PDB file of C-alpha atoms (C1' of nucleotides) in Angstrom:
ATOM      1  CA  UNK A   1     -48.767  60.099  -0.672  1.00  0.00           C
ATOM      2  CA  UNK A   2     -46.675  57.183  -1.519  1.00  0.00           C
ATOM      3  CA  UNK A   3     -44.400  55.772   1.076  1.00  0.00           C
ATOM      4  CA  UNK A   4     -41.120  54.448  -0.122  1.00  0.00           C
ATOM      5  CA  UNK A   5     -39.521  52.145   2.357  1.00  0.00           C
ATOM      6  CA  UNK A   6     -35.861  51.476   2.422  1.00  0.00           C
ATOM      7  CA  UNK A   7     -36.138  48.068   0.850  1.00  0.00           C
ATOM      8  CA  UNK A   8     -38.312  49.403  -1.941  1.00  0.00           C
ATOM      9  CA  UNK A   9     -35.837  52.141  -2.606  1.00  0.00           C
ATOM     10  CA  UNK A  10     -32.978  49.697  -2.696  1.00  0.00           C
ATOM     11  CA  UNK A  11     -34.760  47.422  -5.106  1.00  0.00           C
ATOM     12  CA  UNK A  12     -35.502  50.352  -7.317  1.00  0.00           C
ATOM     13  CA  UNK A  13     -31.932  51.470  -7.283  1.00  0.00           C
ATOM     14  CA  UNK A  14     -30.476  48.047  -7.893  1.00  0.00           C
ATOM     15  CA  UNK A  15     -32.071  47.948 -11.306  1.00  0.00           C
ATOM     16  CA  UNK A  16     -29.752  50.713 -12.309  1.00  0.00           C
ATOM     17  CA  UNK A  17     -26.459  49.210 -11.244  1.00  0.00           C
ATOM     18  CA  UNK A  18     -24.017  49.468 -14.107  1.00  0.00           C
ATOM     19  CA  UNK A  19     -26.047  52.138 -15.824  1.00  0.00           C
ATOM     20  CA  UNK A  20     -24.785  55.479 -16.874  1.00  0.00           C
ATOM     21  CA  UNK A  21     -26.290  58.008 -14.547  1.00  0.00           C
ATOM     22  CA  UNK A  22     -25.856  60.877 -16.927  1.00  0.00           C
ATOM     23  CA  UNK A  23     -28.267  59.429 -19.457  1.00  0.00           C
ATOM     24  CA  UNK A  24     -30.763  58.856 -16.731  1.00  0.00           C
ATOM     25  CA  UNK A  25     -30.339  62.386 -15.519  1.00  0.00           C
ATOM     26  CA  UNK A  26     -31.034  63.721 -18.973  1.00  0.00           C
ATOM     27  CA  UNK A  27     -34.174  61.650 -19.253  1.00  0.00           C
ATOM     28  CA  UNK A  28     -35.370  62.966 -15.958  1.00  0.00           C
ATOM     29  CA  UNK A  29     -34.649  66.527 -16.910  1.00  0.00           C
ATOM     30  CA  UNK A  30     -32.081  67.005 -14.254  1.00  0.00           C
ATOM     31  CA  UNK A  31     -29.512  69.595 -15.050  1.00  0.00           C
ATOM     32  CA  UNK A  32     -26.002  68.254 -14.859  1.00  0.00           C
ATOM     33  CA  UNK A  33     -23.517  70.633 -16.392  1.00  0.00           C
ATOM     34  CA  UNK A  34     -24.825  70.964 -19.942  1.00  0.00           C
ATOM     35  CA  UNK A  35     -25.979  74.459 -19.312  1.00  0.00           C
ATOM     36  CA  UNK A  36     -22.429  75.498 -18.743  1.00  0.00           C
ATOM     37  CA  UNK A  37     -23.077  75.658 -15.063  1.00  0.00           C
ATOM     38  CA  UNK A  38     -21.762  73.369 -12.477  1.00  0.00           C
ATOM     39  CA  UNK A  39     -24.379  71.417 -10.663  1.00  0.00           C
ATOM     40  CA  UNK A  40     -22.443  69.306  -8.219  1.00  0.00           C
ATOM     41  CA  UNK A  41     -25.489  67.756  -6.724  1.00  0.00           C
ATOM     42  CA  UNK A  42     -27.069  66.180  -9.776  1.00  0.00           C
ATOM     43  CA  UNK A  43     -25.987  62.670  -8.962  1.00  0.00           C
ATOM     44  CA  UNK A  44     -27.691  62.829  -5.641  1.00  0.00           C
ATOM     45  CA  UNK A  45     -30.822  64.244  -7.207  1.00  0.00           C
ATOM     46  CA  UNK A  46     -31.091  61.592  -9.868  1.00  0.00           C
ATOM     47  CA  UNK A  47     -30.535  58.855  -7.335  1.00  0.00           C
ATOM     48  CA  UNK A  48     -33.361  60.167  -5.260  1.00  0.00           C
ATOM     49  CA  UNK A  49     -35.615  59.992  -8.291  1.00  0.00           C
ATOM     50  CA  UNK A  50     -34.490  56.511  -9.172  1.00  0.00           C
ATOM     51  CA  UNK A  51     -35.151  55.375  -5.654  1.00  0.00           C
ATOM     52  CA  UNK A  52     -38.763  56.223  -6.234  1.00  0.00           C
ATOM     53  CA  UNK A  53     -39.023  59.496  -4.427  1.00  0.00           C
ATOM     54  CA  UNK A  54     -41.389  61.697  -6.300  1.00  0.00           C
ATOM     55  CA  UNK A  55     -40.934  64.671  -4.154  1.00  0.00           C
ATOM     56  CA  UNK A  56     -37.784  65.956  -2.742  1.00  0.00           C
ATOM     57  CA  UNK A  57     -36.956  64.750   0.723  1.00  0.00           C
ATOM     58  CA  UNK A  58     -33.602  66.386   0.922  1.00  0.00           C
ATOM     59  CA  UNK A  59     -34.136  67.181   4.511  1.00  0.00           C
ATOM     60  CA  UNK A  60     -35.711  64.528   6.620  1.00  0.00           C
ATOM     61  CA  UNK A  61     -37.863  66.617   8.955  1.00  0.00           C
ATOM     62  CA  UNK A  62     -37.964  64.761  12.206  1.00  0.00           C
ATOM     63  CA  UNK A  63     -39.739  61.467  11.862  1.00  0.00           C
ATOM     64  CA  UNK A  64     -37.360  60.566   9.051  1.00  0.00           C
ATOM     65  CA  UNK A  65     -37.056  57.246   7.438  1.00  0.00           C
ATOM     66  CA  UNK A  66     -33.787  56.768   5.675  1.00  0.00           C
ATOM     67  CA  UNK A  67     -31.060  58.659   4.003  1.00  0.00           C
ATOM     68  CA  UNK A  68     -29.730  58.333   0.500  1.00  0.00           C
ATOM     69  CA  UNK A  69     -26.125  59.150  -0.129  1.00  0.00           C
ATOM     70  CA  UNK A  70     -23.744  58.698  -2.977  1.00  0.00           C
ATOM     71  CA  UNK A  71     -19.992  58.756  -3.078  1.00  0.00           C
ATOM     72  CA  UNK A  72     -17.519  58.785  -5.901  1.00  0.00           C
ATOM     73  CA  UNK A  73     -15.095  55.913  -6.082  1.00  0.00           C
ATOM     74  CA  UNK A  74     -11.773  56.089  -7.728  1.00  0.00           C
ATOM     75  CA  UNK A  75      -9.757  53.151  -8.939  1.00  0.00           C
ATOM     76  CA  UNK A  76      -6.307  52.807  -7.458  1.00  0.00           C
ATOM     77  CA  UNK A  77      -4.221  49.774  -8.278  1.00  0.00           C
ATOM     78  CA  UNK A  78      -7.261  47.817  -9.263  1.00  0.00           C
ATOM     79  CA  UNK A  79      -9.137  48.628  -6.105  1.00  0.00           C
ATOM     80  CA  UNK A  80     -11.980  50.974  -5.558  1.00  0.00           C
ATOM     81  CA  UNK A  81     -11.133  53.737  -3.147  1.00  0.00           C
ATOM     82  CA  UNK A  82     -13.535  56.412  -2.010  1.00  0.00           C
ATOM     83  CA  UNK A  83     -12.415  59.568  -3.686  1.00  0.00           C
ATOM     84  CA  UNK A  84     -14.223  61.922  -1.411  1.00  0.00           C
ATOM     85  CA  UNK A  85     -15.673  62.266   1.978  1.00  0.00           C
ATOM     86  CA  UNK A  86     -19.402  62.108   2.321  1.00  0.00           C
ATOM     87  CA  UNK A  87     -21.509  64.933   3.636  1.00  0.00           C
ATOM     88  CA  UNK A  88     -23.747  63.759   6.435  1.00  0.00           C
ATOM     89  CA  UNK A  89     -25.617  66.758   7.731  1.00  0.00           C
ATOM     90  CA  UNK A  90     -25.257  70.400   8.587  1.00  0.00           C
ATOM     91  CA  UNK A  91     -23.937  71.472  11.936  1.00  0.00           C
ATOM     92  CA  UNK A  92     -26.126  73.791  13.857  1.00  0.00           C
ATOM     93  CA  UNK A  93     -23.924  75.177  16.629  1.00  0.00           C
ATOM     94  CA  UNK A  94     -26.750  75.576  19.068  1.00  0.00           C
ATOM     95  CA  UNK A  95     -28.064  72.128  18.411  1.00  0.00           C
ATOM     96  CA  UNK A  96     -24.684  70.534  18.628  1.00  0.00           C
ATOM     97  CA  UNK A  97     -24.134  72.004  22.061  1.00  0.00           C
ATOM     98  CA  UNK A  98     -27.400  70.710  23.354  1.00  0.00           C
ATOM     99  CA  UNK A  99     -27.697  67.394  21.634  1.00  0.00           C
ATOM    100  CA  UNK A 100     -26.329  64.003  22.513  1.00  0.00           C
ATOM    101  CA  UNK A 101     -24.945  61.912  19.716  1.00  0.00           C
ATOM    102  CA  UNK A 102     -27.781  59.426  19.769  1.00  0.00           C
ATOM    103  CA  UNK A 103     -30.291  62.238  19.559  1.00  0.00           C
ATOM    104  CA  UNK A 104     -28.526  64.033  16.786  1.00  0.00           C
ATOM    105  CA  UNK A 105     -29.443  64.283  13.147  1.00  0.00           C
ATOM    106  CA  UNK A 106     -26.045  62.999  12.421  1.00  0.00           C
ATOM    107  CA  UNK A 107     -26.762  59.669  14.063  1.00  0.00           C
ATOM    108  CA  UNK A 108     -30.301  59.489  12.782  1.00  0.00           C
ATOM    109  CA  UNK A 109     -29.091  59.805   9.245  1.00  0.00           C
ATOM    110  CA  UNK A 110     -26.139  57.564   9.622  1.00  0.00           C
ATOM    111  CA  UNK A 111     -28.024  54.661  11.096  1.00  0.00           C
ATOM    112  CA  UNK A 112     -30.481  54.324   8.254  1.00  0.00           C
ATOM    113  CA  UNK A 113     -28.352  55.057   5.303  1.00  0.00           C
ATOM    114  CA  UNK A 114     -28.603  53.832   1.773  1.00  0.00           C
ATOM    115  CA  UNK A 115     -25.241  54.055   0.247  1.00  0.00           C
ATOM    116  CA  UNK A 116     -24.603  54.376  -3.485  1.00  0.00           C
ATOM    117  CA  UNK A 117     -21.167  53.928  -4.935  1.00  0.00           C
ATOM    118  CA  UNK A 118     -20.605  55.740  -8.189  1.00  0.00           C
ATOM    119  CA  UNK A 119     -17.598  55.367 -10.425  1.00  0.00           C
ATOM    120  CA  UNK A 120     -15.729  58.587 -10.910  1.00  0.00           C
ATOM    121  CA  UNK A 121     -14.148  59.331 -14.271  1.00  0.00           C
ATOM    122  CA  UNK A 122     -12.335  62.528 -13.594  1.00  0.00           C
ATOM    123  CA  UNK A 123     -13.167  66.157 -13.281  1.00  0.00           C
ATOM    124  CA  UNK A 124     -16.610  67.049 -14.526  1.00  0.00           C
ATOM    125  CA  UNK A 125     -17.270  63.362 -14.760  1.00  0.00           C
ATOM    126  CA  UNK A 126     -20.176  63.094 -17.073  1.00  0.00           C
ATOM    127  CA  UNK A 127     -20.702  59.374 -17.185  1.00  0.00           C
ATOM    128  CA  UNK A 128     -20.859  58.288 -13.609  1.00  0.00           C
ATOM    129  CA  UNK A 129     -21.780  54.647 -13.366  1.00  0.00           C
ATOM    130  CA  UNK A 130     -23.723  53.231 -10.495  1.00  0.00           C
ATOM    131  CA  UNK A 131     -21.626  50.391  -9.156  1.00  0.00           C
ATOM    132  CA  UNK A 132     -23.207  49.385  -5.935  1.00  0.00           C
ATOM    133  CA  UNK A 133     -26.169  50.014  -3.731  1.00  0.00           C
ATOM    134  CA  UNK A 134     -26.181  48.955  -0.126  1.00  0.00           C
ATOM    135  CA  UNK A 135     -28.007  49.765   3.017  1.00  0.00           C
ATOM    136  CA  UNK A 136     -26.581  49.703   6.429  1.00  0.00           C
ATOM    137  CA  UNK A 137     -28.001  49.315   9.863  1.00  0.00           C
ATOM    138  CA  UNK A 138     -25.806  50.479  12.644  1.00  0.00           C
ATOM    139  CA  UNK A 139     -26.380  49.403  16.165  1.00  0.00           C
ATOM    140  CA  UNK A 140     -25.698  51.610  19.141  1.00  0.00           C
ATOM    141  CA  UNK A 141     -23.400  48.961  20.462  1.00  0.00           C
ATOM    142  CA  UNK A 142     -21.127  48.626  17.509  1.00  0.00           C
ATOM    143  CA  UNK A 143     -17.549  49.419  18.292  1.00  0.00           C
ATOM    144  CA  UNK A 144     -17.451  51.573  15.227  1.00  0.00           C
ATOM    145  CA  UNK A 145     -20.337  53.633  16.470  1.00  0.00           C
ATOM    146  CA  UNK A 146     -18.682  54.090  19.818  1.00  0.00           C
ATOM    147  CA  UNK A 147     -15.686  55.527  18.086  1.00  0.00           C
ATOM    148  CA  UNK A 148     -17.825  57.758  15.951  1.00  0.00           C
ATOM    149  CA  UNK A 149     -19.529  58.974  19.058  1.00  0.00           C
ATOM    150  CA  UNK A 150     -16.130  59.798  20.484  1.00  0.00           C
ATOM    151  CA  UNK A 151     -15.455  61.994  17.497  1.00  0.00           C
ATOM    152  CA  UNK A 152     -18.813  63.640  17.832  1.00  0.00           C
ATOM    153  CA  UNK A 153     -18.194  64.370  21.483  1.00  0.00           C
ATOM    154  CA  UNK A 154     -14.760  65.716  20.729  1.00  0.00           C
ATOM    155  CA  UNK A 155     -16.109  68.118  18.151  1.00  0.00           C
ATOM    156  CA  UNK A 156     -18.938  69.048  20.456  1.00  0.00           C
ATOM    157  CA  UNK A 157     -16.564  69.812  23.287  1.00  0.00           C
ATOM    158  CA  UNK A 158     -14.398  71.881  21.093  1.00  0.00           C
ATOM    159  CA  UNK A 159     -17.385  73.883  19.997  1.00  0.00           C
ATOM    160  CA  UNK A 160     -18.382  74.517  23.588  1.00  0.00           C
ATOM    161  CA  UNK A 161     -14.921  75.453  24.765  1.00  0.00           C
ATOM    162  CA  UNK A 162     -13.423  77.207  21.827  1.00  0.00           C
ATOM    163  CA  UNK A 163     -16.308  78.194  19.648  1.00  0.00           C
ATOM    164  CA  UNK A 164     -17.597  77.422  16.215  1.00  0.00           C
ATOM    165  CA  UNK A 165     -14.712  78.977  14.368  1.00  0.00           C
ATOM    166  CA  UNK A 166     -12.227  76.713  16.098  1.00  0.00           C
ATOM    167  CA  UNK A 167     -13.634  73.677  14.377  1.00  0.00           C
ATOM    168  CA  UNK A 168     -11.591  72.222  11.583  1.00  0.00           C
ATOM    169  CA  UNK A 169     -11.584  69.324   9.215  1.00  0.00           C
ATOM    170  CA  UNK A 170      -8.613  67.904  11.044  1.00  0.00           C
ATOM    171  CA  UNK A 171     -10.698  66.811  13.968  1.00  0.00           C
ATOM    172  CA  UNK A 172     -12.129  63.379  14.280  1.00  0.00           C
ATOM    173  CA  UNK A 173     -11.019  59.928  13.305  1.00  0.00           C
ATOM    174  CA  UNK A 174     -14.128  58.816  11.437  1.00  0.00           C
ATOM    175  CA  UNK A 175     -16.120  61.965  11.003  1.00  0.00           C
ATOM    176  CA  UNK A 176     -15.051  65.539  10.619  1.00  0.00           C
ATOM    177  CA  UNK A 177     -16.501  69.037  10.641  1.00  0.00           C
ATOM    178  CA  UNK A 178     -15.748  70.550   7.268  1.00  0.00           C
ATOM    179  CA  UNK A 179     -16.859  73.838   5.850  1.00  0.00           C
ATOM    180  CA  UNK A 180     -19.927  73.596   3.748  1.00  0.00           C
ATOM    181  CA  UNK A 181     -22.161  76.246   2.384  1.00  0.00           C
ATOM    182  CA  UNK A 182     -23.052  78.317  -0.575  1.00  0.00           C
ATOM    183  CA  UNK A 183     -19.737  80.068  -0.477  1.00  0.00           C
ATOM    184  CA  UNK A 184     -18.521  82.927  -2.546  1.00  0.00           C
ATOM    185  CA  UNK A 185     -19.793  86.439  -2.298  1.00  0.00           C
ATOM    186  CA  UNK A 186     -23.369  87.377  -1.855  1.00  0.00           C
ATOM    187  CA  UNK A 187     -24.097  89.416  -5.005  1.00  0.00           C
ATOM    188  CA  UNK A 188     -26.607  91.512  -3.167  1.00  0.00           C
ATOM    189  CA  UNK A 189     -24.550  92.657  -0.259  1.00  0.00           C
ATOM    190  CA  UNK A 190     -21.155  92.023  -1.815  1.00  0.00           C
ATOM    191  CA  UNK A 191     -20.106  90.517   1.447  1.00  0.00           C
ATOM    192  CA  UNK A 192     -18.648  87.154   2.248  1.00  0.00           C
ATOM    193  CA  UNK A 193     -21.284  84.636   3.095  1.00  0.00           C
ATOM    194  CA  UNK A 194     -21.063  83.222   6.582  1.00  0.00           C
ATOM    195  CA  UNK A 195     -19.041  80.078   7.000  1.00  0.00           C
ATOM    196  CA  UNK A 196     -21.077  77.069   7.855  1.00  0.00           C
ATOM    197  CA  UNK A 197     -19.994  73.574   8.598  1.00  0.00           C
ATOM    198  CA  UNK A 198     -21.283  70.072   8.255  1.00  0.00           C
ATOM    199  CA  UNK A 199     -20.407  66.614   9.465  1.00  0.00           C
ATOM    200  CA  UNK A 200     -18.592  64.581   6.895  1.00  0.00           C
ATOM    201  CA  UNK A 201     -17.710  60.920   6.887  1.00  0.00           C
ATOM    202  CA  UNK A 202     -14.027  60.512   6.197  1.00  0.00           C
ATOM    203  CA  UNK A 203     -12.963  58.245   3.386  1.00  0.00           C
ATOM    204  CA  UNK A 204     -11.871  55.530   5.768  1.00  0.00           C
ATOM    205  CA  UNK A 205     -15.334  55.468   7.207  1.00  0.00           C
ATOM    206  CA  UNK A 206     -16.823  55.304   3.740  1.00  0.00           C
ATOM    207  CA  UNK A 207     -14.510  52.460   2.958  1.00  0.00           C
ATOM    208  CA  UNK A 208     -15.503  50.718   6.154  1.00  0.00           C
ATOM    209  CA  UNK A 209     -19.166  51.015   5.317  1.00  0.00           C
ATOM    210  CA  UNK A 210     -18.461  49.642   1.889  1.00  0.00           C
ATOM    211  CA  UNK A 211     -16.668  46.662   3.359  1.00  0.00           C
ATOM    212  CA  UNK A 212     -19.235  46.020   6.048  1.00  0.00           C
ATOM    213  CA  UNK A 213     -21.905  45.756   3.444  1.00  0.00           C
ATOM    214  CA  UNK A 214     -20.396  42.821   1.596  1.00  0.00           C
TER     215      UNK A 214
ATOM    216  C1'  DC B   1     -32.107  83.225   2.186  1.00  0.00           C
ATOM    217  C1'  DC B   2     -30.214  78.969   3.496  1.00  0.00           C
ATOM    218  C1'  DA B   3     -29.906  73.927   3.794  1.00  0.00           C
ATOM    219  C1'  DT B   4     -29.070  70.014   0.715  1.00  0.00           C
ATOM    220  C1'  DG B   5     -27.204  67.637  -3.056  1.00  0.00           C
ATOM    221  C1'  DA B   6     -21.853  66.724  -3.496  1.00  0.00           C
ATOM    222  C1'  DT B   7     -17.476  68.027  -6.122  1.00  0.00           C
ATOM    223  C1'  DC B   8     -13.607  71.313  -7.111  1.00  0.00           C
ATOM    224  C1'  DA B   9      -9.134  73.605  -6.030  1.00  0.00           C
ATOM    225  C1'  DT B  10      -5.018  73.872  -3.695  1.00  0.00           C
ATOM    226  C1'  DT B  11      -1.231  72.303  -1.246  1.00  0.00           C
ATOM    227  C1'  DA B  12       2.055  69.047   0.391  1.00  0.00           C
TER     228       DA B  12
ATOM    229  C1'  DT C   1      -2.704  60.502  -3.782  1.00  0.00           C
ATOM    230  C1'  DA C   2      -4.611  62.332   0.365  1.00  0.00           C
ATOM    231  C1'  DA C   3      -6.312  65.789   3.202  1.00  0.00           C
ATOM    232  C1'  DT C   4      -8.552  70.152   4.081  1.00  0.00           C
ATOM    233  C1'  DG C   5     -11.062  74.185   2.959  1.00  0.00           C
ATOM    234  C1'  DA C   6     -14.026  76.496  -0.509  1.00  0.00           C
ATOM    235  C1'  DT C   7     -17.544  76.519  -3.771  1.00  0.00           C
ATOM    236  C1'  DC C   8     -21.846  75.779  -7.068  1.00  0.00           C
ATOM    237  C1'  DA C   9     -26.862  74.885  -8.561  1.00  0.00           C
ATOM    238  C1'  DT C  10     -31.221  73.898  -6.910  1.00  0.00           C
ATOM    239  C1'  DG C  11     -35.629  73.870  -4.274  1.00  0.00           C
ATOM    240  C1'  DG C  12     -38.484  75.151  -0.411  1.00  0.00           C
TER     241       DG C  12
END
DNA sequence: CCATGATCATTA
DNA sequence: TAATGATCATGG
Protein backbone atom coordinates (compact mmCIF):
# COMPACT_ATOMS: atom_id res chain seq x y z
CA UNK A 1 0.00 0.00 0.00
CA UNK A 2 1.23 3.35 -0.94
CA UNK A 3 1.61 5.95 1.70
CA UNK A 4 0.82 9.46 0.71
CA UNK A 5 2.29 11.97 3.07
CA UNK A 6 0.94 15.42 3.44
CA UNK A 7 3.71 17.05 1.47
CA UNK A 8 3.31 14.58 -1.36
CA UNK A 9 -0.38 15.23 -1.46
CA UNK A 10 0.16 18.95 -1.52
CA UNK A 11 2.64 18.73 -4.34
CA UNK A 12 0.24 16.60 -6.28
CA UNK A 13 -2.56 19.03 -5.75
CA UNK A 14 -0.54 22.10 -6.58
CA UNK A 15 -0.14 20.90 -10.13
CA UNK A 16 -3.82 21.42 -10.58
CA UNK A 17 -4.12 24.97 -9.35
CA UNK A 18 -6.04 26.98 -11.90
CA UNK A 19 -7.48 23.89 -13.51
CA UNK A 20 -11.10 23.21 -14.04
CA UNK A 21 -12.08 20.52 -11.62
CA UNK A 22 -15.07 19.43 -13.60
CA UNK A 23 -12.98 18.23 -16.52
CA UNK A 24 -10.78 16.35 -14.14
CA UNK A 25 -13.78 14.79 -12.51
CA UNK A 26 -15.06 13.59 -15.85
CA UNK A 27 -11.72 12.05 -16.68
CA UNK A 28 -11.70 10.24 -13.40
CA UNK A 29 -15.21 8.98 -13.87
CA UNK A 30 -16.56 10.82 -10.92
CA UNK A 31 -20.19 11.64 -11.16
CA UNK A 32 -20.88 15.31 -10.75
CA UNK A 33 -24.40 16.19 -11.75
CA UNK A 34 -24.53 15.01 -15.35
CA UNK A 35 -26.76 12.15 -14.46
CA UNK A 36 -29.40 14.59 -13.42
CA UNK A 37 -28.65 13.85 -9.83
CA UNK A 38 -27.03 16.11 -7.39
CA UNK A 39 -23.75 14.88 -6.09
CA UNK A 40 -22.63 17.57 -3.71
CA UNK A 41 -19.51 15.78 -2.72
CA UNK A 42 -17.82 15.37 -6.07
CA UNK A 43 -15.32 18.13 -5.55
CA UNK A 44 -14.06 16.51 -2.42
CA UNK A 45 -13.85 13.16 -4.14
CA UNK A 46 -11.88 14.42 -7.09
CA UNK A 47 -9.50 16.27 -4.83
CA UNK A 48 -8.81 13.12 -2.93
CA UNK A 49 -7.93 11.40 -6.18
CA UNK A 50 -5.73 14.23 -7.32
CA UNK A 51 -3.91 14.18 -4.04
CA UNK A 52 -2.82 10.69 -4.89
CA UNK A 53 -5.16 8.67 -2.77
CA UNK A 54 -6.04 5.55 -4.62
CA UNK A 55 -8.46 4.29 -2.12
CA UNK A 56 -10.97 6.23 -0.26
CA UNK A 57 -9.88 7.47 3.12
CA UNK A 58 -12.97 9.43 3.85
CA UNK A 59 -12.82 8.45 7.43
CA UNK A 60 -9.46 8.47 9.05
CA UNK A 61 -9.74 5.47 11.37
CA UNK A 62 -7.64 6.28 14.37
CA UNK A 63 -4.00 6.55 13.48
CA UNK A 64 -4.91 9.12 10.84
CA UNK A 65 -2.52 11.19 8.91
CA UNK A 66 -4.10 14.26 7.45
CA UNK A 67 -7.36 15.61 6.29
CA UNK A 68 -8.31 17.01 2.93
CA UNK A 69 -10.97 19.64 2.78
CA UNK A 70 -12.27 21.97 0.16
CA UNK A 71 -14.29 25.12 0.46
CA UNK A 72 -16.04 27.28 -2.08
CA UNK A 73 -14.92 30.86 -2.32
CA UNK A 74 -17.05 33.63 -3.59
CA UNK A 75 -15.83 36.93 -4.90
CA UNK A 76 -17.12 39.99 -3.12
CA UNK A 77 -15.79 43.39 -4.05
CA UNK A 78 -12.71 41.89 -5.56
CA UNK A 79 -11.93 39.78 -2.54
CA UNK A 80 -12.33 36.11 -2.03
CA UNK A 81 -14.73 35.29 0.75
CA UNK A 82 -15.55 31.80 1.92
CA UNK A 83 -19.03 31.11 0.73
CA UNK A 84 -19.72 28.26 3.05
CA UNK A 85 -18.74 26.76 6.29
CA UNK A 86 -16.61 23.68 6.23
CA UNK A 87 -17.68 20.35 7.62
CA UNK A 88 -15.10 19.01 10.03
CA UNK A 89 -16.45 15.79 11.45
CA UNK A 90 -19.56 14.13 12.74
CA UNK A 91 -20.65 14.58 16.30
CA UNK A 92 -21.17 11.44 18.23
CA UNK A 93 -23.07 12.48 21.35
CA UNK A 94 -21.56 9.81 23.52
CA UNK A 95 -18.08 10.55 22.35
CA UNK A 96 -18.48 14.26 22.73
CA UNK A 97 -19.48 13.84 26.35
CA UNK A 98 -16.49 11.73 27.14
CA UNK A 99 -13.81 13.29 25.04
CA UNK A 100 -11.56 16.23 25.68
CA UNK A 101 -10.94 18.60 22.82
CA UNK A 102 -7.36 17.52 22.30
CA UNK A 103 -8.44 13.91 22.15
CA UNK A 104 -11.29 14.52 19.79
CA UNK A 105 -11.56 13.72 16.13
CA UNK A 106 -12.37 17.30 15.62
CA UNK A 107 -8.96 18.42 16.80
CA UNK A 108 -7.14 15.56 15.14
CA UNK A 109 -8.57 16.51 11.81
CA UNK A 110 -8.18 20.19 12.24
CA UNK A 111 -4.54 20.10 13.18
CA UNK A 112 -3.39 18.29 10.07
CA UNK A 113 -5.56 19.78 7.46
CA UNK A 114 -4.93 20.32 3.81
CA UNK A 115 -7.11 23.09 2.67
CA UNK A 116 -8.27 23.57 -0.91
CA UNK A 117 -9.91 26.75 -2.04
CA UNK A 118 -12.21 26.36 -5.00
CA UNK A 119 -13.80 29.16 -6.94
CA UNK A 120 -17.56 29.04 -6.86
CA UNK A 121 -19.51 30.08 -9.94
CA UNK A 122 -23.04 29.89 -8.72
CA UNK A 123 -25.60 27.24 -8.10
CA UNK A 124 -24.73 23.89 -9.59
CA UNK A 125 -21.33 25.30 -10.30
CA UNK A 126 -19.93 23.05 -12.91
CA UNK A 127 -16.55 24.59 -13.49
CA UNK A 128 -15.02 24.94 -10.10
CA UNK A 129 -11.45 26.09 -10.36
CA UNK A 130 -8.82 25.12 -7.88
CA UNK A 131 -7.33 28.37 -6.65
CA UNK A 132 -5.18 27.48 -3.75
CA UNK A 133 -3.83 24.57 -1.81
CA UNK A 134 -2.39 25.02 1.64
CA UNK A 135 -1.65 22.96 4.65
CA UNK A 136 -1.83 24.10 8.16
CA UNK A 137 -0.25 23.01 11.36
CA UNK A 138 -1.96 24.16 14.47
CA UNK A 139 -0.23 24.15 17.77
CA UNK A 140 -1.99 23.47 21.03
CA UNK A 141 -0.78 26.78 22.28
CA UNK A 142 -2.13 28.97 19.56
CA UNK A 143 -4.55 31.55 20.79
CA UNK A 144 -6.86 30.57 18.01
CA UNK A 145 -6.90 27.00 19.17
CA UNK A 146 -7.64 28.06 22.70
CA UNK A 147 -10.68 29.88 21.46
CA UNK A 148 -11.75 26.94 19.38
CA UNK A 149 -11.41 24.76 22.40
CA UNK A 150 -13.67 27.16 24.26
CA UNK A 151 -16.31 26.64 21.62
CA UNK A 152 -15.88 22.92 21.79
CA UNK A 153 -16.28 22.95 25.54
CA UNK A 154 -19.31 25.15 25.30
CA UNK A 155 -21.01 22.81 22.88
CA UNK A 156 -19.96 19.85 24.97
CA UNK A 157 -21.42 21.37 28.10
CA UNK A 158 -24.62 22.17 26.39
CA UNK A 159 -24.90 18.60 25.22
CA UNK A 160 -24.37 17.32 28.73
CA UNK A 161 -26.80 19.72 30.36
CA UNK A 162 -29.49 20.13 27.81
CA UNK A 163 -29.13 17.23 25.46
CA UNK A 164 -28.32 16.65 21.85
CA UNK A 165 -31.41 18.31 20.50
CA UNK A 166 -30.56 21.57 22.21
CA UNK A 167 -27.53 22.05 20.03
CA UNK A 168 -27.80 24.63 17.32
CA UNK A 169 -25.72 26.25 14.65
CA UNK A 170 -25.81 29.47 16.61
CA UNK A 171 -23.37 28.20 19.16
CA UNK A 172 -19.69 28.81 18.94
CA UNK A 173 -17.53 31.62 17.71
CA UNK A 174 -15.25 29.63 15.42
CA UNK A 175 -16.91 26.28 15.13
CA UNK A 176 -20.52 25.29 15.26
CA UNK A 177 -22.70 22.20 15.52
CA UNK A 178 -24.86 22.13 12.43
CA UNK A 179 -27.25 19.48 11.28
CA UNK A 180 -25.76 17.07 8.86
CA UNK A 181 -27.01 13.81 7.58
CA UNK A 182 -28.73 12.04 4.79
CA UNK A 183 -31.92 13.91 5.43
CA UNK A 184 -35.26 13.47 3.83
CA UNK A 185 -37.50 10.52 4.33
CA UNK A 186 -36.35 6.98 4.50
CA UNK A 187 -38.15 5.37 1.54
CA UNK A 188 -38.32 2.07 3.33
CA UNK A 189 -39.93 3.12 6.55
CA UNK A 190 -41.40 6.37 5.29
CA UNK A 191 -40.20 7.97 8.45
CA UNK A 192 -38.02 10.97 9.02
CA UNK A 193 -34.41 10.06 9.31
CA UNK A 194 -32.81 10.90 12.62
CA UNK A 195 -31.17 14.28 12.89
CA UNK A 196 -27.45 14.13 13.19
CA UNK A 197 -24.98 16.89 13.65
CA UNK A 198 -21.42 17.67 12.78
CA UNK A 199 -18.80 20.22 13.68
CA UNK A 200 -18.42 22.92 11.11
CA UNK A 201 -15.82 25.61 10.78
CA UNK A 202 -17.50 28.96 10.44
CA UNK A 203 -16.58 31.15 7.52
CA UNK A 204 -14.52 33.45 9.68
CA UNK A 205 -12.44 30.52 10.74
CA UNK A 206 -12.04 29.44 7.14
CA UNK A 207 -10.98 32.94 6.29
CA UNK A 208 -8.52 32.94 9.15
CA UNK A 209 -6.98 29.70 7.98
CA UNK A 210 -6.71 31.13 4.51
CA UNK A 211 -4.93 34.19 5.81
CA UNK A 212 -2.64 32.29 8.13
CA UNK A 213 -1.41 30.24 5.25
CA UNK A 214 -0.02 33.14 3.26
C1' DC B 1 -27.69 1.69 7.13
C1' DC B 2 -24.92 5.52 8.14
C1' DA B 3 -20.80 8.46 7.91
C1' DT B 4 -18.42 11.34 4.52
C1' DG B 5 -17.97 14.29 0.72
C1' DA B 6 -20.07 19.31 0.74
C1' DT B 7 -23.84 22.40 -1.26
C1' DC B 8 -28.77 23.95 -1.47
C1' DA B 9 -32.88 26.48 0.32
C1' DT B 10 -34.91 29.75 3.08
C1' DT B 11 -35.21 33.72 5.72
C1' DA B 12 -33.95 38.18 7.31
C1' DT C 1 -24.91 38.83 1.75
C1' DA C 2 -24.83 36.12 5.85
C1' DA C 3 -26.42 32.76 8.86
C1' DT C 4 -28.77 28.52 9.99
C1' DG C 5 -31.01 24.28 9.07
C1' DA C 6 -31.92 20.64 5.59
C1' DT C 7 -30.58 17.75 2.00
C1' DC C 8 -28.20 14.60 -1.78
C1' DA C 9 -25.05 10.87 -3.88
C1' DT C 10 -21.69 7.67 -2.81
C1' DG C 11 -18.97 3.88 -0.66
C1' DG C 12 -17.97 0.67 3.00
